[in-house]
Tab-separated table of C-alpha atoms and ligand atoms in Angstrom:
chain	number	residue	atom	x	y	z
A	959	MET	CA	0.000	0.000	0.000
A	960	PRO	CA	1.510	3.391	-0.883
A	961	ARG	CA	1.825	5.775	2.031
A	962	THR	CA	-0.269	8.895	1.765
A	963	LYS	CA	1.901	11.974	2.164
A	964	SER	CA	0.370	14.474	4.546
A	965	SER	CA	1.489	18.078	4.788
A	966	ALA	CA	2.849	17.222	8.276
A	967	SER	CA	5.208	14.544	6.899
A	968	LYS	CA	6.689	17.033	4.441
A	969	ARG	CA	7.655	19.301	7.370
A	970	VAL	CA	9.656	16.620	9.295
A	971	PRO	CA	13.443	17.052	8.904
A	972	ARG	CA	14.883	14.079	6.989
A	973	LYS	CA	18.114	13.470	8.893
A	974	ARG	CA	16.730	12.481	12.321
A	975	LYS	CA	17.809	9.019	13.499
A	976	GLN	CA	14.942	6.554	13.643
A	977	ILE	CA	14.041	5.401	17.154
A	978	GLN	CA	13.707	1.641	17.632
A	979	SER	CA	11.890	-0.307	20.324
A	980	ILE	CA	13.884	-1.783	23.231
A	981	LYS	CA	15.606	-5.134	22.617
A	982	GLY	CA	13.286	-8.028	23.470
A	983	MET	CA	10.198	-5.774	23.514
A	984	HIS	CA	7.789	-5.746	20.614
A	985	ASP	CA	4.684	-4.098	19.244
A	986	ILE	CA	1.397	-5.915	18.824
A	987	LEU	CA	0.287	-4.917	15.341
A	988	PRO	CA	-3.200	-4.724	13.797
A	989	MET	CA	-2.352	-7.660	11.494
A	990	ASP	CA	-2.342	-9.858	14.598
A	991	SER	CA	-5.272	-8.247	16.367
A	992	LYS	CA	-7.611	-11.156	15.627
A	993	TYR	CA	-5.361	-13.557	17.542
A	994	TRP	CA	-5.046	-11.236	20.538
A	995	GLU	CA	-8.752	-10.414	20.625
A	996	VAL	CA	-9.740	-14.063	20.472
A	997	PHE	CA	-7.205	-14.744	23.216
A	998	PHE	CA	-8.742	-12.067	25.490
A	999	ASP	CA	-12.331	-13.036	24.654
A	1000	LYS	CA	-11.780	-16.690	25.468
A	1001	ILE	CA	-9.839	-15.922	28.665
A	1002	ARG	CA	-12.709	-13.738	29.823
A	1003	ALA	CA	-15.356	-16.275	28.882
A	1004	ILE	CA	-13.643	-19.245	30.540
A	1005	SER	CA	-12.903	-17.180	33.665
A	1006	HIS	CA	-16.590	-16.368	33.988
A	1007	THR	CA	-17.603	-19.990	33.426
A	1008	TYR	CA	-15.317	-21.185	36.228
A	1009	ASP	CA	-16.053	-18.171	38.439
A	1010	TYR	CA	-12.691	-16.373	38.397
A	1011	ARG	CA	-13.054	-12.622	38.894
A	1012	TYR	CA	-10.938	-9.910	37.288
A	1013	MET	CA	-8.226	-8.371	39.414
A	1014	GLU	CA	-5.263	-6.113	38.691
A	1015	THR	CA	-2.167	-5.054	40.597
A	1016	PRO	CA	0.359	-2.268	39.830
A	1017	VAL	CA	3.080	-2.793	37.239
A	1018	LEU	CA	5.647	-1.567	39.774
A	1019	GLU	CA	6.189	-3.188	43.161
A	1020	LYS	CA	8.816	-2.976	45.881
A	1021	SER	CA	11.742	-5.178	44.820
A	1022	GLU	CA	11.641	-6.919	48.183
A	1023	LEU	CA	8.296	-8.526	47.242
A	1024	PHE	CA	9.746	-10.522	44.360
A	1025	LYS	CA	13.005	-11.273	46.160
A	1026	ARG	CA	11.120	-12.836	49.027
A	1027	ALA	CA	8.446	-14.594	46.981
A	1028	ILE	CA	10.393	-15.908	43.981
A	1029	GLY	CA	13.707	-16.394	45.811
A	1030	ASP	CA	17.145	-14.740	45.638
A	1031	ASP	CA	18.790	-17.700	43.920
A	1032	THR	CA	16.360	-17.976	41.027
A	1033	ASP	CA	17.271	-16.737	37.529
A	1034	ILE	CA	14.393	-14.262	37.624
A	1035	VAL	CA	15.574	-12.485	40.779
A	1036	SER	CA	19.339	-12.868	40.361
A	1037	LYS	CA	19.552	-11.930	36.664
A	1038	GLU	CA	16.330	-10.847	35.029
A	1039	MET	CA	14.502	-8.199	37.022
A	1040	TYR	CA	14.188	-4.593	35.839
A	1041	THR	CA	15.024	-2.902	39.134
A	1042	PHE	CA	15.779	0.752	39.772
A	1043	LYS	CA	15.805	3.302	42.554
A	1044	ASP	CA	13.117	5.958	42.340
A	1045	LYS	CA	13.581	9.538	43.556
A	1046	SER	CA	12.898	8.574	47.174
A	1047	ASN	CA	15.709	6.005	46.952
A	1048	GLU	CA	13.329	3.069	47.110
A	1049	ASN	CA	14.156	-0.112	45.158
A	1050	LEU	CA	11.334	-0.787	42.727
A	1051	THR	CA	10.868	-3.590	40.184
A	1052	LEU	CA	8.733	-3.984	37.070
A	1053	ARG	CA	6.673	-7.083	37.843
A	1054	PRO	CA	8.244	-10.254	36.365
A	1055	GLU	CA	5.097	-12.283	37.246
A	1056	TRP	CA	1.726	-11.861	38.961
A	1057	THR	CA	1.577	-14.397	41.804
A	1058	ALA	CA	3.664	-12.466	44.339
A	1059	SER	CA	1.660	-9.284	43.682
A	1060	PHE	CA	-1.682	-11.086	43.963
A	1061	MET	CA	-0.710	-12.612	47.291
A	1062	ARG	CA	0.535	-9.217	48.536
A	1063	ALA	CA	-2.791	-7.678	47.510
A	1064	TYR	CA	-4.766	-10.530	49.118
A	1065	ILE	CA	-3.033	-9.953	52.471
A	1066	GLU	CA	-2.961	-6.147	52.275
A	1067	ASN	CA	-6.647	-5.787	51.347
A	1068	GLY	CA	-7.921	-8.354	53.849
A	1069	LEU	CA	-9.348	-10.609	51.132
A	1070	ALA	CA	-9.106	-13.484	53.636
A	1071	HIS	CA	-12.325	-12.030	55.152
A	1072	GLN	CA	-14.239	-12.536	51.900
A	1073	SER	CA	-15.792	-15.841	51.005
A	1074	GLN	CA	-12.983	-18.354	50.341
A	1075	PRO	CA	-11.355	-19.276	48.097
A	1076	VAL	CA	-10.775	-16.005	46.267
A	1077	LYS	CA	-10.599	-16.977	42.599
A	1078	VAL	CA	-9.072	-14.304	40.363
A	1079	TYR	CA	-7.714	-13.848	36.851
A	1080	THR	CA	-5.965	-11.150	34.889
A	1081	HIS	CA	-4.075	-10.458	31.665
A	1082	GLY	CA	-1.233	-8.064	31.017
A	1083	PRO	CA	2.452	-7.356	30.462
A	1084	LEU	CA	5.366	-8.655	32.531
A	1085	PHE	CA	9.080	-7.916	32.359
A	1086	ARG	CA	12.080	-10.239	32.514
A	1087	ARG	CA	15.485	-9.311	31.132
A	1088	GLU	CA	16.078	-12.672	29.463
A	1089	ASN	CA	18.138	-13.333	26.335
A	1090	PRO	CA	15.600	-12.626	23.594
A	1091	GLN	CA	14.860	-15.543	21.247
A	1092	ALA	CA	11.763	-17.151	19.720
A	1093	GLY	CA	9.116	-17.336	22.442
A	1094	ARG	CA	11.307	-15.511	24.974
A	1095	TYR	CA	10.910	-11.758	25.336
A	1096	ARG	CA	11.790	-9.043	27.798
A	1097	GLN	CA	8.229	-7.749	27.805
A	1098	PHE	CA	5.647	-10.489	27.385
A	1099	HIS	CA	2.049	-11.155	28.416
A	1100	GLN	CA	0.352	-13.774	30.530
A	1101	ALA	CA	-3.210	-14.702	31.313
A	1102	ASN	CA	-2.925	-15.494	35.002
A	1103	PHE	CA	-5.258	-17.392	37.346
A	1104	GLU	CA	-5.013	-17.749	41.112
A	1105	VAL	CA	-7.108	-19.603	43.705
A	1106	ILE	CA	-6.238	-18.239	47.137
A	1107	GLY	CA	-7.692	-19.750	50.300
A	1108	SER	CA	-8.063	-23.433	49.462
A	1109	GLU	CA	-5.756	-26.399	49.801
A	1110	LYS	CA	-8.156	-28.788	48.096
A	1111	PRO	CA	-6.684	-30.911	45.271
A	1112	VAL	CA	-9.798	-30.246	43.185
A	1113	MET	CA	-8.587	-26.642	42.818
A	1114	ASP	CA	-5.233	-27.777	41.369
A	1115	ALA	CA	-7.164	-29.965	38.928
A	1116	GLU	CA	-9.590	-27.164	38.044
A	1117	LEU	CA	-6.723	-24.806	37.192
A	1118	ILE	CA	-5.127	-27.429	34.954
A	1119	PHE	CA	-8.482	-28.188	33.341
A	1120	VAL	CA	-9.148	-24.477	32.687
A	1121	GLY	CA	-5.742	-24.105	30.982
A	1122	TRP	CA	-6.231	-27.318	29.021
A	1123	ASN	CA	-9.723	-26.328	27.881
A	1124	PHE	CA	-8.617	-22.834	26.936
A	1125	LEU	CA	-5.852	-24.197	24.692
A	1126	LYS	CA	-8.317	-26.644	23.102
A	1127	GLN	CA	-10.829	-23.854	22.492
A	1128	LEU	CA	-8.167	-21.935	20.592
A	1129	GLY	CA	-7.769	-24.959	18.313
A	1130	LEU	CA	-4.550	-26.437	19.757
A	1131	LYS	CA	-4.762	-30.206	19.592
A	1132	ASP	CA	-1.756	-32.138	20.891
A	1133	ILE	CA	-1.402	-30.746	24.376
A	1134	ILE	CA	0.475	-32.441	27.180
A	1135	VAL	CA	0.432	-31.479	30.824
A	1136	LYS	CA	3.631	-32.351	32.659
A	1137	ILE	CA	3.055	-32.705	36.365
A	1138	ASN	CA	4.998	-33.372	39.551
A	1139	SER	CA	4.736	-32.936	43.308
A	1140	ILE	CA	7.601	-31.415	45.264
A	1141	GLY	CA	5.962	-31.855	48.695
A	1142	THR	CA	6.024	-29.412	51.575
A	1143	PRO	CA	9.149	-27.515	52.722
A	1144	ASP	CA	9.434	-30.023	55.610
A	1145	SER	CA	9.135	-33.186	53.544
A	1146	ARG	CA	11.440	-31.665	50.930
A	1147	LYS	CA	14.327	-31.368	53.417
A	1148	GLU	CA	15.034	-35.097	53.336
A	1149	TYR	CA	14.652	-35.187	49.558
A	1150	ILE	CA	17.075	-32.283	49.066
A	1151	ASP	CA	19.673	-34.022	51.265
A	1152	VAL	CA	19.410	-37.140	49.102
A	1153	LEU	CA	19.561	-35.061	45.922
A	1154	VAL	CA	22.607	-33.088	47.074
A	1155	ASN	CA	24.413	-36.338	47.961
A	1156	TYR	CA	23.540	-37.757	44.552
A	1157	PHE	CA	24.883	-34.769	42.581
A	1158	ALA	CA	27.855	-34.340	44.946
A	1159	SER	CA	28.919	-37.885	44.088
A	1160	LYS	CA	28.916	-36.854	40.386
A	1161	LYS	CA	30.533	-33.455	40.970
A	1162	SER	CA	33.138	-33.950	38.225
A	1163	ALA	CA	30.286	-33.908	35.654
A	1164	LEU	CA	29.116	-30.458	36.815
A	1165	ASN	CA	30.386	-27.151	35.458
A	1166	ALA	CA	31.120	-24.159	37.699
A	1167	ASP	CA	27.610	-22.753	37.384
A	1168	GLN	CA	26.045	-26.109	38.212
A	1169	LYS	CA	28.309	-26.535	41.226
A	1170	LYS	CA	27.073	-23.163	42.453
A	1171	ARG	CA	23.483	-24.323	41.917
A	1172	LEU	CA	24.187	-27.491	43.874
A	1173	LYS	CA	25.177	-25.289	46.790
A	1174	ASN	CA	22.480	-22.621	46.549
A	1175	ASN	CA	19.449	-24.188	44.883
A	1176	PRO	CA	20.006	-27.912	44.186
A	1177	LEU	CA	16.415	-28.525	43.004
A	1178	ARG	CA	17.069	-26.296	39.976
A	1179	LEU	CA	19.734	-28.740	38.710
A	1180	LEU	CA	16.791	-30.935	37.734
A	1181	ASP	CA	15.458	-28.516	35.119
A	1182	SER	CA	18.885	-27.768	33.651
A	1183	LYS	CA	18.800	-27.363	29.876
A	1184	ASP	CA	22.388	-28.720	29.617
A	1185	LYS	CA	22.283	-31.835	27.395
A	1186	LYS	CA	25.408	-33.226	29.132
A	1187	LEU	CA	23.446	-33.428	32.360
A	1188	LYS	CA	20.460	-35.241	30.802
A	1189	THR	CA	21.241	-38.827	31.915
A	1190	LEU	CA	22.339	-37.674	35.330
A	1191	VAL	CA	19.082	-35.788	35.785
A	1192	GLU	CA	16.994	-38.702	34.477
A	1193	GLN	CA	18.543	-41.038	37.039
A	1194	ALA	CA	18.330	-38.587	39.930
A	1195	PRO	CA	16.219	-39.379	43.025
A	1196	GLN	CA	12.593	-38.322	42.579
A	1197	SER	CA	10.647	-36.010	44.884
A	1198	ILE	CA	7.475	-38.125	44.785
A	1199	ASP	CA	9.363	-40.922	46.594
A	1200	TYR	CA	9.933	-38.598	49.548
A	1201	LEU	CA	6.454	-37.079	49.953
A	1202	ASP	CA	4.832	-37.023	53.381
A	1203	ASP	CA	1.553	-38.976	53.570
A	1204	GLU	CA	-0.672	-35.919	53.189
A	1205	SER	CA	1.207	-34.613	50.147
A	1206	HIS	CA	1.103	-38.094	48.652
A	1207	GLU	CA	-2.679	-38.272	49.108
A	1208	HIS	CA	-3.046	-34.757	47.731
A	1209	PHE	CA	-1.086	-35.578	44.577
A	1210	LYS	CA	-2.967	-38.854	44.073
A	1211	SER	CA	-6.233	-36.987	44.309
A	1212	VAL	CA	-5.154	-34.300	41.772
A	1213	LEU	CA	-4.261	-37.059	39.293
A	1214	GLU	CA	-7.585	-38.837	39.878
A	1215	PHE	CA	-9.477	-35.634	39.073
A	1216	LEU	CA	-7.427	-35.227	35.905
A	1217	ASP	CA	-8.176	-38.845	34.905
A	1218	GLU	CA	-11.850	-38.138	35.396
A	1219	VAL	CA	-11.819	-35.191	32.947
A	1220	GLU	CA	-9.479	-37.034	30.546
A	1221	VAL	CA	-6.622	-34.543	30.617
A	1222	THR	CA	-3.482	-36.090	29.079
A	1223	TYR	CA	-0.714	-35.745	31.640
A	1224	GLN	CA	2.814	-37.050	32.017
A	1225	LEU	CA	4.563	-37.419	35.367
A	1226	ASP	CA	7.853	-35.549	35.202
A	1227	HIS	CA	10.128	-35.671	38.244
A	1228	THR	CA	12.330	-32.895	36.817
A	1229	LEU	CA	9.507	-30.347	36.922
A	1230	VAL	CA	10.565	-28.188	39.862
A	1231	ARG	CA	9.763	-24.812	38.194
A	1232	GLY	CA	11.887	-21.673	38.251
A	1233	LEU	CA	10.232	-19.938	41.202
A	1234	ASP	CA	10.902	-20.890	44.821
A	1235	TYR	CA	7.412	-20.471	46.262
A	1236	TYR	CA	5.953	-23.765	45.038
A	1237	SER	CA	4.895	-26.634	47.288
A	1238	ARG	CA	3.194	-29.912	46.323
A	1239	THR	CA	1.749	-29.776	42.763
A	1240	THR	CA	3.778	-28.262	39.906
A	1241	PHE	CA	2.710	-28.446	36.265
A	1242	GLU	CA	3.386	-27.092	32.786
A	1243	PHE	CA	1.503	-27.121	29.466
A	1244	PHE	CA	3.259	-28.130	26.257
A	1245	ALA	CA	2.049	-28.445	22.682
A	1246	VAL	CA	3.591	-31.030	20.403
A	1247	ASP	CA	5.245	-29.569	17.294
A	1248	PRO	CA	3.466	-31.366	14.404
A	1249	LYS	CA	6.611	-31.148	12.247
A	1250	THR	CA	9.119	-32.623	14.699
A	1251	GLY	CA	6.816	-34.424	17.147
A	1252	GLU	CA	8.716	-32.689	19.945
A	1253	HIS	CA	7.693	-30.137	22.511
A	1254	SER	CA	10.107	-27.591	23.835
A	1255	LEU	CA	8.820	-24.260	25.125
A	1256	ALA	CA	6.172	-24.355	27.840
A	1257	LEU	CA	2.955	-22.551	26.866
A	1258	GLY	CA	2.077	-22.078	30.506
A	1259	GLY	CA	2.735	-23.363	33.971
A	1260	GLY	CA	1.838	-23.140	37.596
A	1261	GLY	CA	1.371	-24.999	40.823
A	1262	ARG	CA	0.518	-24.805	44.476
A	1263	TYR	CA	2.110	-22.292	46.820
A	1264	ASP	CA	0.695	-22.895	50.304
A	1265	TYR	CA	3.570	-21.139	52.135
A	1266	LEU	CA	3.817	-17.890	50.179
A	1267	ALA	CA	1.362	-15.974	52.387
A	1268	ALA	CA	3.503	-16.661	55.475
A	1269	GLU	CA	6.658	-15.754	53.550
A	1270	LEU	CA	5.095	-12.392	52.697
A	1271	GLY	CA	4.304	-11.663	56.339
A	1272	ASP	CA	0.667	-12.756	56.613
A	1273	LYS	CA	-0.163	-12.585	60.313
A	1274	SER	CA	-3.333	-14.721	60.223
A	1275	GLU	CA	-3.378	-17.785	62.396
A	1276	GLU	CA	-3.946	-19.927	59.372
A	1277	THR	CA	-2.297	-18.426	56.317
A	1278	ALA	CA	-3.854	-18.928	52.944
A	1279	ALA	CA	-3.119	-22.078	50.979
A	1280	ALA	CA	-3.166	-21.292	47.257
A	1281	ALA	CA	-2.563	-22.488	43.719
A	1282	GLY	CA	-2.387	-20.801	40.334
A	1283	MET	CA	-1.208	-20.892	36.773
A	1284	ALA	CA	-0.190	-18.564	33.965
A	1285	LEU	CA	-0.480	-18.986	30.210
A	1286	GLY	CA	2.077	-17.250	27.981
A	1287	SER	CA	0.150	-15.196	25.403
A	1288	GLU	CA	2.997	-14.696	22.875
A	1289	ARG	CA	3.988	-18.363	22.914
A	1290	ILE	CA	0.411	-19.558	22.403
A	1291	ILE	CA	-0.267	-17.074	19.600
A	1292	GLU	CA	3.048	-17.898	17.905
A	1293	TYR	CA	2.228	-21.593	18.080
A	1294	MET	CA	-1.149	-20.908	16.438
A	1295	LYS	CA	0.446	-18.866	13.650
A	1296	ASP	CA	3.299	-21.327	13.040
A	1297	ASN	CA	0.878	-24.207	12.758
A	1298	GLY	CA	-1.782	-22.522	10.628
A	1299	ILE	CA	-4.373	-22.426	13.419
A	1300	LYS	CA	-6.717	-19.585	12.449
A	1301	PRO	CA	-8.482	-17.695	15.236
A	1302	PRO	CA	-12.197	-18.536	15.273
A	1303	GLU	CA	-14.164	-16.202	12.944
A	1304	GLU	CA	-15.286	-12.809	14.123
A	1305	MET	CA	-18.958	-11.892	14.474
A	1306	GLU	CA	-20.980	-11.950	11.254
A	1307	ILE	CA	-21.616	-8.479	9.841
A	1308	ASP	CA	-25.260	-7.583	9.138
A	1309	VAL	CA	-24.814	-4.348	7.284
A	1310	TYR	CA	-22.028	-2.347	5.645
A	1311	LEU	CA	-22.680	1.370	5.130
A	1312	VAL	CA	-21.279	2.824	1.904
A	1313	GLN	CA	-21.286	6.590	1.219
A	1314	LEU	CA	-20.574	8.594	-1.905
A	1315	GLY	CA	-20.136	12.377	-2.018
A	1316	GLU	CA	-19.783	15.113	0.616
A	1317	LEU	CA	-23.446	15.396	1.652
A	1318	ALA	CA	-23.807	11.609	1.933
A	1319	LYS	CA	-20.631	11.364	4.038
A	1320	LYS	CA	-21.983	14.031	6.391
A	1321	LYS	CA	-25.284	12.185	6.854
A	1322	SER	CA	-23.545	8.780	7.172
A	1323	LEU	CA	-22.064	9.359	10.625
A	1324	LYS	CA	-25.508	9.783	12.177
A	1325	LEU	CA	-27.036	7.042	10.063
A	1326	PHE	CA	-24.302	4.586	11.062
A	1327	HIS	CA	-24.832	5.407	14.726
A	1328	SER	CA	-28.560	4.668	14.400
A	1329	LEU	CA	-27.810	1.275	12.783
A	1330	VAL	CA	-25.449	0.315	15.628
A	1331	GLU	CA	-27.853	1.637	18.281
A	1332	SER	CA	-30.600	-0.559	16.868
A	1333	GLY	CA	-28.465	-3.634	17.639
A	1334	LEU	CA	-27.411	-4.431	14.067
A	1335	VAL	CA	-23.780	-5.527	13.621
A	1336	ALA	CA	-22.636	-2.745	11.297
A	1337	LYS	CA	-19.346	-1.631	9.716
A	1338	GLN	CA	-18.234	1.280	7.561
A	1339	SER	CA	-15.101	2.979	6.191
A	1340	PHE	CA	-15.706	6.738	6.273
A	1341	ASN	CA	-12.105	7.259	5.204
A	1342	ARG	CA	-12.785	5.698	1.791
A	1343	ASP	CA	-14.364	7.703	-1.044
A	1344	SER	CA	-14.719	5.247	-3.919
A	1345	ILE	CA	-17.831	3.093	-4.031
A	1346	LYS	CA	-15.843	0.222	-5.515
A	1347	SER	CA	-13.364	0.021	-2.645
A	1348	GLN	CA	-16.155	0.319	-0.051
A	1349	LEU	CA	-18.119	-2.507	-1.642
A	1350	LYS	CA	-14.926	-4.567	-1.700
A	1351	GLN	CA	-14.657	-4.046	2.057
A	1352	ALA	CA	-18.306	-5.038	2.510
A	1353	ASP	CA	-17.541	-8.225	0.607
A	1354	LYS	CA	-14.335	-8.901	2.581
A	1355	ASN	CA	-16.282	-8.496	5.818
A	1356	ASN	CA	-18.959	-10.949	4.657
A	1357	ALA	CA	-21.702	-8.380	5.180
A	1358	LYS	CA	-25.205	-9.612	4.369
A	1359	VAL	CA	-26.408	-6.193	3.257
A	1360	ALA	CA	-24.796	-3.003	1.962
A	1361	LEU	CA	-26.586	0.316	2.349
A	1362	ILE	CA	-25.413	2.818	-0.246
A	1363	LEU	CA	-26.009	6.509	0.323
A	1364	GLY	CA	-25.128	8.652	-2.698
A	1365	GLN	CA	-25.636	12.368	-3.409
A	1366	LYS	CA	-29.050	11.811	-5.019
A	1367	GLU	CA	-30.279	9.542	-2.198
A	1368	ALA	CA	-29.012	12.007	0.431
A	1369	LEU	CA	-31.090	14.785	-1.173
A	1370	GLU	CA	-34.184	12.605	-1.617
A	1371	ASP	CA	-34.080	10.893	1.822
A	1372	THR	CA	-33.732	7.486	0.188
A	1373	ILE	CA	-31.009	4.828	0.253
A	1374	LEU	CA	-29.960	1.865	-1.879
A	1375	ILE	CA	-30.155	-1.508	-0.223
A	1376	ARG	CA	-27.951	-4.171	-1.825
A	1377	ASP	CA	-28.085	-7.915	-1.269
A	1378	MET	CA	-24.377	-8.700	-1.039
A	1379	GLU	CA	-24.849	-12.264	-2.216
A	1380	SER	CA	-26.794	-11.566	-5.425
A	1381	GLY	CA	-25.649	-7.978	-5.999
A	1382	ILE	CA	-29.280	-6.900	-6.575
A	1383	GLN	CA	-30.249	-3.451	-5.290
A	1384	GLU	CA	-33.425	-1.535	-4.510
A	1385	VAL	CA	-34.099	2.126	-3.630
A	1386	ILE	CA	-36.051	2.498	-0.395
A	1387	PRO	CA	-36.879	5.362	2.027
A	1388	VAL	CA	-34.147	6.051	4.580
A	1389	LYS	CA	-36.732	6.585	7.340
A	1390	ASN	CA	-36.775	3.666	9.843
A	1391	ILE	CA	-33.984	2.045	7.836
A	1392	ALA	CA	-32.559	0.072	10.787
A	1393	GLN	CA	-35.913	-1.634	11.446
A	1394	GLU	CA	-36.372	-2.249	7.721
A	1395	VAL	CA	-32.931	-3.905	7.395
A	1396	ARG	CA	-33.602	-6.031	10.460
A	1397	ASN	CA	-36.998	-7.185	9.095
A	1398	ARG	CA	-35.502	-8.061	5.730
A	1399	ILE	CA	-32.576	-10.001	7.280
A	1400	GLU	CA	-34.949	-11.892	9.584
A	1401	LYS	CA	-37.275	-12.822	6.716
A	1402	GLY	CA	-34.321	-13.697	4.469
A	1403	THR	CA	-35.729	-11.439	1.713
A	1404	ILE	CA	-33.254	-8.609	1.330
A	1405	ILE	CA	-34.676	-7.296	-1.964
A	1406	LYS	CA	-38.435	-7.101	-2.564
A	1407	LYS	CA	-38.504	-5.705	-6.121
A	1408	LYS	CA	-35.763	-6.787	-8.472
A	1409	SER	CA	-34.865	-3.295	-9.555
A	1410	LYS	CA	-31.199	-2.497	-10.227
A	1411	LYS	CA	-28.094	-4.614	-10.477
B	355	HAM	P1	6.338	-19.095	34.517
B	355	HAM	O1	6.555	-20.541	34.226
B	355	HAM	O2	7.532	-18.299	34.860
B	355	HAM	O3	5.284	-19.058	35.710
B	355	HAM	O4	5.591	-18.391	33.318
B	355	HAM	C1	4.388	-18.922	32.793
B	355	HAM	C2	4.419	-18.849	31.270
B	355	HAM	O5	4.723	-17.525	30.845
B	355	HAM	C3	5.526	-19.701	30.623
B	355	HAM	O6	5.116	-21.047	30.504
B	355	HAM	C4	5.631	-19.028	29.263
B	355	HAM	O7	4.609	-19.476	28.397
B	355	HAM	C5	5.414	-17.575	29.599
B	355	HAM	N1	6.704	-16.870	29.707
B	355	HAM	C6	7.538	-16.845	30.746
B	355	HAM	N2	8.629	-16.095	30.486
B	355	HAM	C7	8.479	-15.632	29.232
B	355	HAM	C8	9.258	-14.794	28.367
B	355	HAM	N3	10.415	-14.262	28.761
B	355	HAM	N4	8.788	-14.533	27.119
B	355	HAM	C9	7.606	-15.055	26.703
B	355	HAM	N5	6.818	-15.840	27.476
B	355	HAM	C10	7.254	-16.141	28.725
B	355	HAM	C11	4.890	-17.910	36.334
B	355	HAM	O8	5.078	-16.800	35.910
B	355	HAM	C12	4.058	-18.184	37.573
B	355	HAM	N6	3.739	-16.896	38.226
B	355	HAM	C13	2.771	-18.924	37.220
B	355	HAM	C14	1.905	-19.154	38.382
B	355	HAM	C15	0.728	-18.518	38.663
B	355	HAM	N7	2.153	-19.990	39.391
B	355	HAM	C16	1.168	-19.905	40.299
B	355	HAM	N8	0.321	-19.004	39.850
């Protein structure tokens, strides 16, 4: 499409350096709007079905919140946070995830006094200074769900089922849920001792970074992406063998619920997740690449975090048990585009308003408003002048009817109604046009007299 030169563009000096977006941050463009809108619409619809209510927290939080919740030794906190001092010398961080903020808000706003559990969802941007690559950005979006105030396994299963169903509704087929249980902090102590002994006995196979991990956060050795560590990790002791009885029962129950709703899951003892607040259930969603049969990047993930409230200073006698999950918007949309999954069609258009000439254009604004007000699904392109290009748009939008207002019609208070399928047109009075169009669409007879074509 040629760019239209405006008088403003002629005035801009030519030699100014073009400003680019920040590395790892990207624009969402109108060409992709259908994917994003379908994403939002379905998130909203499924949240309402399962009774999750909308909630939002600030983009900026005190850095301490994420340090305490996610953990100092995680990649997110040690390497990836956008942290800065504001003018009052306070350390602030652009949120790298939602869970810590939601739990802060739950405690701070006394949501424990509302009916429990508090089930909430949201969608929005998050910031992690990762190395940008396909599916990994420095600003990205998540649809996030949290259930705060319940330790019941059915809630873990519901979250997984909501994520699973959402992905299916978008048209993704081969989805796998990987799942694990990492027990409670108490039951994990014994497991971590065993794990440290195991890796310590193979220390020569570890590089410097991995040796540091072994000291600071041994669980994270299990989700190492290093291929050299693969066999070692596969043969490592498994957390589910060290669960306390209650955690064992809890995990068994989550799996039984998933069996009941026929969610395809795979037990994966390496799934410890990159955030320290998890206890018991951890899970991630993957889609199989139809070309390679493999699955690599997680489309979403989550788990239970029964001890986060206490970690964040909740003073209640019984702090809130909770679970949640987040779905990565960019990764899901990229998967759809890469695999030719088209977003479900938009709403059918009833009527497309076409105008020709100055007087007609002037009258069209009001006329269009009356069509929309009447409940008809209407579209227009006031910016276009040619009748041909407007009719092309009507066709592209699959409109049932086009209403054409020309100079003559505008003067005579008439309008042309055109059946977009047959191309047959008829001149009718413009008065009560919305009701007339509605009647004709309902009856399926758009044109009464076969007048013009
Ligand atoms: P997470 O696994 O860090 O979990 O992120 C969830 C999803 O966000 C990932 O599976 C991925 O799809 C997407 N994602 C993460 N980082 C990036 C990135 N740099 N670029 C693009 N997409 C990304 C959490 O954030 C937890 N707060 C989830 C949760 C909620 N747990 C309990 N409640």
